[in-house]
Short mmCIF file of C-alpha atoms in Angstrom, two decimals:
data_model
loop_
_atom_site.label_atom_id
_atom_site.label_comp_id
_atom_site.label_asym_id
_atom_site.label_seq_id
_atom_site.Cartn_x
_atom_site.Cartn_y
_atom_site.Cartn_z
CA UNK A 227 0.15 0.06 -0.04
CA UNK A 228 1.47 3.41 -0.95
CA UNK A 229 1.79 6.28 1.51
CA UNK A 230 -1.20 8.16 -0.27
CA UNK A 231 -3.36 5.16 0.10
CA UNK A 232 -2.31 4.66 3.74
CA UNK A 233 -3.02 8.64 4.63
CA UNK A 234 -6.54 8.31 2.60
CA UNK A 235 -7.37 5.10 4.72
CA UNK A 236 -6.46 7.01 7.70
CA UNK A 237 -8.38 10.00 7.11
CA UNK A 238 -11.75 8.06 6.35
CA UNK A 239 -11.34 5.29 9.05
CA UNK A 240 -12.38 2.79 6.36
CA UNK A 241 -10.94 0.77 3.52
CA UNK A 242 -10.52 2.61 0.12
CA UNK A 243 -13.99 1.81 -2.04
CA UNK A 244 -12.81 -0.05 -5.05
CA UNK A 245 -16.46 -0.81 -6.45
CA UNK A 246 -19.46 0.74 -7.92
CA UNK A 247 -21.69 -0.93 -5.30
CA UNK A 248 -19.64 -0.08 -2.12
CA UNK A 249 -19.42 3.69 -3.28
CA UNK A 250 -22.95 3.65 -3.70
CA UNK A 251 -23.67 2.22 -0.16
CA UNK A 252 -21.40 4.67 1.50
CA UNK A 253 -22.93 7.77 -0.54
CA UNK A 254 -26.27 6.51 0.72
CA UNK A 255 -25.03 6.74 4.16
CA UNK A 256 -23.73 10.21 3.80
CA UNK A 257 -27.27 11.15 2.20
CA UNK A 258 -28.87 9.88 5.08
CA UNK A 259 -26.96 11.94 7.48
CA UNK A 260 -26.37 15.05 5.60
CA UNK A 261 -29.32 15.02 3.11
CA UNK A 262 -28.78 14.58 -0.66
CA UNK A 263 -28.21 18.30 -1.63
CA UNK A 264 -25.87 18.87 1.15
CA UNK A 265 -23.43 15.91 0.15
CA UNK A 266 -21.31 16.66 -2.50
CA UNK A 267 -19.19 14.70 -4.87
CA UNK A 268 -16.17 15.81 -2.89
CA UNK A 269 -17.87 14.34 0.39
CA UNK A 270 -18.33 11.02 -1.24
CA UNK A 271 -15.07 10.71 -2.96
CA UNK A 272 -13.19 11.93 0.54
CA UNK A 273 -15.12 9.48 2.65
CA UNK A 274 -14.42 6.67 0.18
CA UNK A 275 -10.76 7.44 0.14
CA UNK A 276 -10.54 8.27 -3.62
CA UNK A 277 -10.13 11.24 -5.74
CA UNK A 278 -12.95 13.12 -7.82
CA UNK A 279 -11.41 11.52 -11.03
CA UNK A 280 -12.08 8.29 -9.54
CA UNK A 281 -15.50 8.97 -8.68
CA UNK A 282 -16.44 9.81 -12.02
CA UNK A 283 -14.76 6.66 -13.32
CA UNK A 284 -17.75 4.95 -11.52
CA UNK A 285 -20.51 7.42 -11.93
CA UNK A 286 -20.92 10.49 -14.31
CA UNK A 287 -22.76 12.56 -11.52
CA UNK A 288 -24.27 12.34 -8.00
CA UNK A 289 -27.60 11.88 -9.70
CA UNK A 290 -26.32 8.71 -11.55
CA UNK A 291 -25.07 7.34 -8.36
CA UNK A 292 -28.70 7.44 -7.01
CA UNK A 293 -30.07 5.49 -9.96
CA UNK A 294 -27.22 2.91 -10.14
CA UNK A 295 -26.56 0.97 -13.08
CA UNK A 296 -29.84 1.91 -14.81
CA UNK A 297 -29.13 0.71 -18.17
CA UNK A 298 -28.34 -2.86 -16.62
CA UNK A 299 -31.72 -2.46 -14.86
CA UNK A 300 -33.45 -1.95 -18.29
CA UNK A 301 -32.00 -4.87 -20.05
CA UNK A 302 -33.32 -6.93 -17.10
CA UNK A 303 -36.54 -5.69 -17.77
CA UNK A 304 -36.15 -6.26 -21.56
CA UNK A 305 -35.11 -10.05 -20.74
CA UNK A 306 -38.00 -10.57 -18.37
CA UNK A 307 -40.47 -9.36 -21.06
CA UNK A 308 -38.71 -11.34 -23.90
CA UNK A 309 -39.11 -14.60 -21.94
CA UNK A 310 -42.79 -14.06 -21.51
CA UNK A 311 -44.88 -16.96 -23.03
CA UNK A 312 -46.23 -16.01 -26.08
CA UNK A 313 -49.52 -17.48 -25.26
CA UNK A 314 -49.55 -15.34 -21.93
CA UNK A 315 -51.90 -12.23 -22.49
CA UNK A 316 -49.91 -9.27 -23.07
CA UNK A 317 -51.15 -6.95 -20.04
CA UNK A 318 -50.39 -10.27 -17.82
CA UNK A 319 -47.09 -10.58 -19.15
CA UNK A 320 -46.19 -6.96 -18.53
CA UNK A 321 -47.64 -7.36 -15.04
CA UNK A 322 -45.68 -10.57 -14.16
CA UNK A 323 -42.46 -8.92 -15.62
CA UNK A 324 -42.94 -5.68 -13.73
CA UNK A 325 -43.31 -7.41 -10.44
CA UNK A 326 -40.41 -9.86 -10.80
CA UNK A 327 -38.17 -6.51 -12.10
CA UNK A 328 -39.00 -4.83 -8.87
CA UNK A 329 -38.20 -8.19 -6.81
CA UNK A 330 -35.04 -7.77 -4.45
CA UNK A 331 -33.12 -9.73 -1.79
CA UNK A 332 -34.45 -8.90 1.52
CA UNK A 333 -30.95 -7.87 2.41
CA UNK A 334 -31.09 -5.20 -0.28
CA UNK A 335 -34.63 -3.94 0.36
CA UNK A 336 -33.47 -1.21 2.93
CA UNK A 337 -31.13 0.12 0.38
CA UNK A 338 -33.62 0.18 -2.32
CA UNK A 339 -36.06 1.81 -0.01
CA UNK A 340 -33.64 4.80 0.57
CA UNK A 341 -33.10 4.91 -3.12
CA UNK A 342 -36.64 5.15 -3.98
CA UNK A 343 -37.25 7.88 -1.39
CA UNK A 344 -34.47 9.81 -2.94
CA UNK A 345 -35.78 9.55 -6.43
CA UNK A 346 -39.38 10.26 -5.68
CA UNK A 347 -38.84 12.87 -2.90
CA UNK A 348 -35.99 14.98 -3.80
CA UNK A 349 -37.04 17.85 -5.96
CA UNK A 350 -33.42 18.25 -7.53
CA UNK A 351 -33.72 14.61 -8.85
CA UNK A 352 -37.01 14.96 -10.44
CA UNK A 353 -35.78 16.44 -13.76
CA UNK A 354 -33.32 13.56 -14.04
CA UNK A 355 -35.88 10.99 -13.19
CA UNK A 356 -38.13 11.97 -16.12
CA UNK A 357 -35.51 11.25 -18.57
CA UNK A 358 -35.21 7.80 -16.95
CA UNK A 359 -38.95 7.21 -16.95
CA UNK A 360 -38.98 7.77 -20.64
CA UNK A 361 -36.54 5.15 -21.20
CA UNK A 362 -38.31 2.61 -18.68
CA UNK A 363 -41.59 3.49 -20.40
CA UNK A 364 -40.19 2.70 -23.84
CA UNK A 365 -39.25 -0.70 -22.88
CA UNK A 366 -42.96 -1.51 -21.97
CA UNK A 367 -44.23 0.56 -25.27
CA UNK A 368 -42.26 -1.64 -27.44
CA UNK A 369 -43.00 -5.00 -25.80
CA UNK A 370 -46.71 -4.12 -26.35
CA UNK A 371 -45.99 -2.97 -29.90
CA UNK A 372 -44.25 -6.10 -30.80
CA UNK A 373 -46.95 -8.58 -29.10
CA UNK A 374 -49.96 -6.61 -30.74
CA UNK A 375 -48.51 -6.00 -34.12
CA UNK A 376 -48.84 -2.23 -33.65
CA UNK A 377 -46.28 0.45 -34.20
CA UNK A 378 -44.67 1.87 -31.02
CA UNK A 379 -45.85 5.16 -32.16
CA UNK A 380 -49.53 3.88 -31.97
CA UNK A 381 -51.94 5.17 -29.38
CA UNK A 382 -52.60 1.81 -27.61
CA UNK A 383 -48.89 0.99 -26.68
CA UNK A 384 -47.95 4.39 -25.79
CA UNK A 385 -50.94 4.51 -23.26
CA UNK A 386 -50.08 1.13 -21.84
CA UNK A 387 -46.34 2.29 -21.16
CA UNK A 388 -47.56 5.35 -19.65
CA UNK A 389 -50.36 3.78 -17.47
CA UNK A 390 -47.97 0.81 -16.27
CA UNK A 391 -45.48 3.77 -15.23
CA UNK A 392 -48.06 5.36 -13.39
CA UNK A 393 -49.36 2.43 -11.77
CA UNK A 394 -45.93 1.26 -10.47
CA UNK A 395 -45.08 4.64 -9.22
CA UNK A 396 -48.30 4.60 -7.13
CA UNK A 397 -47.46 1.32 -5.90
CA UNK A 398 -43.98 2.59 -4.76
CA UNK A 399 -45.54 5.75 -3.14
CA UNK A 400 -47.76 3.56 -1.28
CA UNK A 401 -44.90 1.40 -0.30
CA UNK A 402 -42.84 4.32 1.01
CA UNK A 403 -45.72 6.03 2.82
CA UNK A 404 -46.48 3.02 5.07
CA UNK A 405 -44.49 1.75 8.27
CA UNK A 406 -44.08 -1.01 8.40
CA UNK A 407 -44.68 -1.46 4.74
CA UNK A 408 -46.31 -4.16 2.87
CA UNK A 409 -44.51 -6.37 0.48
CA UNK A 410 -43.58 -4.24 -2.72
CA UNK A 411 -44.31 -7.23 -4.95
CA UNK A 412 -48.03 -7.13 -3.59
CA UNK A 413 -48.45 -3.68 -4.14
CA UNK A 414 -47.10 -3.53 -7.54
CA UNK A 415 -49.17 -6.43 -8.50
CA UNK A 416 -52.35 -4.93 -7.36
CA UNK A 417 -51.78 -1.68 -8.98
CA UNK A 418 -50.92 -3.32 -12.37
CA UNK A 419 -53.88 -5.83 -12.13
CA UNK A 420 -56.34 -2.78 -11.71
CA UNK A 421 -55.20 -1.24 -15.02
CA UNK A 422 -54.63 -4.50 -16.75
CA UNK A 423 -58.24 -5.24 -17.52
CA UNK A 424 -59.18 -1.80 -19.25
CA UNK A 425 -55.83 -1.79 -21.07
CA UNK A 426 -56.30 -5.31 -22.41
CA UNK A 427 -59.80 -4.35 -24.01
CA UNK A 428 -58.13 -1.37 -25.43
CA UNK A 429 -55.32 -3.33 -26.94
CA UNK A 430 -57.78 -5.82 -28.58
CA UNK A 431 -59.75 -3.00 -30.20
CA UNK A 432 -56.59 -1.36 -31.58
CA UNK A 433 -55.25 -4.80 -32.84
CA UNK A 434 -58.67 -5.62 -34.43
CA UNK A 435 -58.55 -2.13 -36.59
CA UNK A 436 -55.16 -2.27 -37.35
#
């Protein structure tokens, strides 16, 4: 270990952070103590025993850290949808994929809860969240369009994407507002089951007209 690394470790009282996941967890600890807006990239880097340049090697910004590896998460959602049985009704396939996509190991649930409290509750994250929601919604829209032989630009797939996103956010808001919280998967299943019947009928009509 070099003198610089030893000094950094002595300053922070912990080993130098060397992974995205550990840096993310450390930042969440700081956010909980200091607040998101009050915590700077320099604060996170200093606590992790790394420089600013190393922080930006892991994450493009403090906002990106909150979202984690979002592109990888989207790939997981695409995979879940692509693995749906073609015989399964489209809205049932969407609901099942969304519930499974949001299923976490019990040890990770507190961290995910903190992540979503930040995403849904910090005003400075809202503009960034809107861009992420567009990408998430497009995954649903493209799947529905493919399954119904409609273009992604058609009203029906777009509406499903928007409604499923709204239902899922509502489930998360309910989850975050209740102590102790009910199982997140139950809330997501309930919310998307409610919207599924109406969306299914609309898709049938749209596919019949196409």
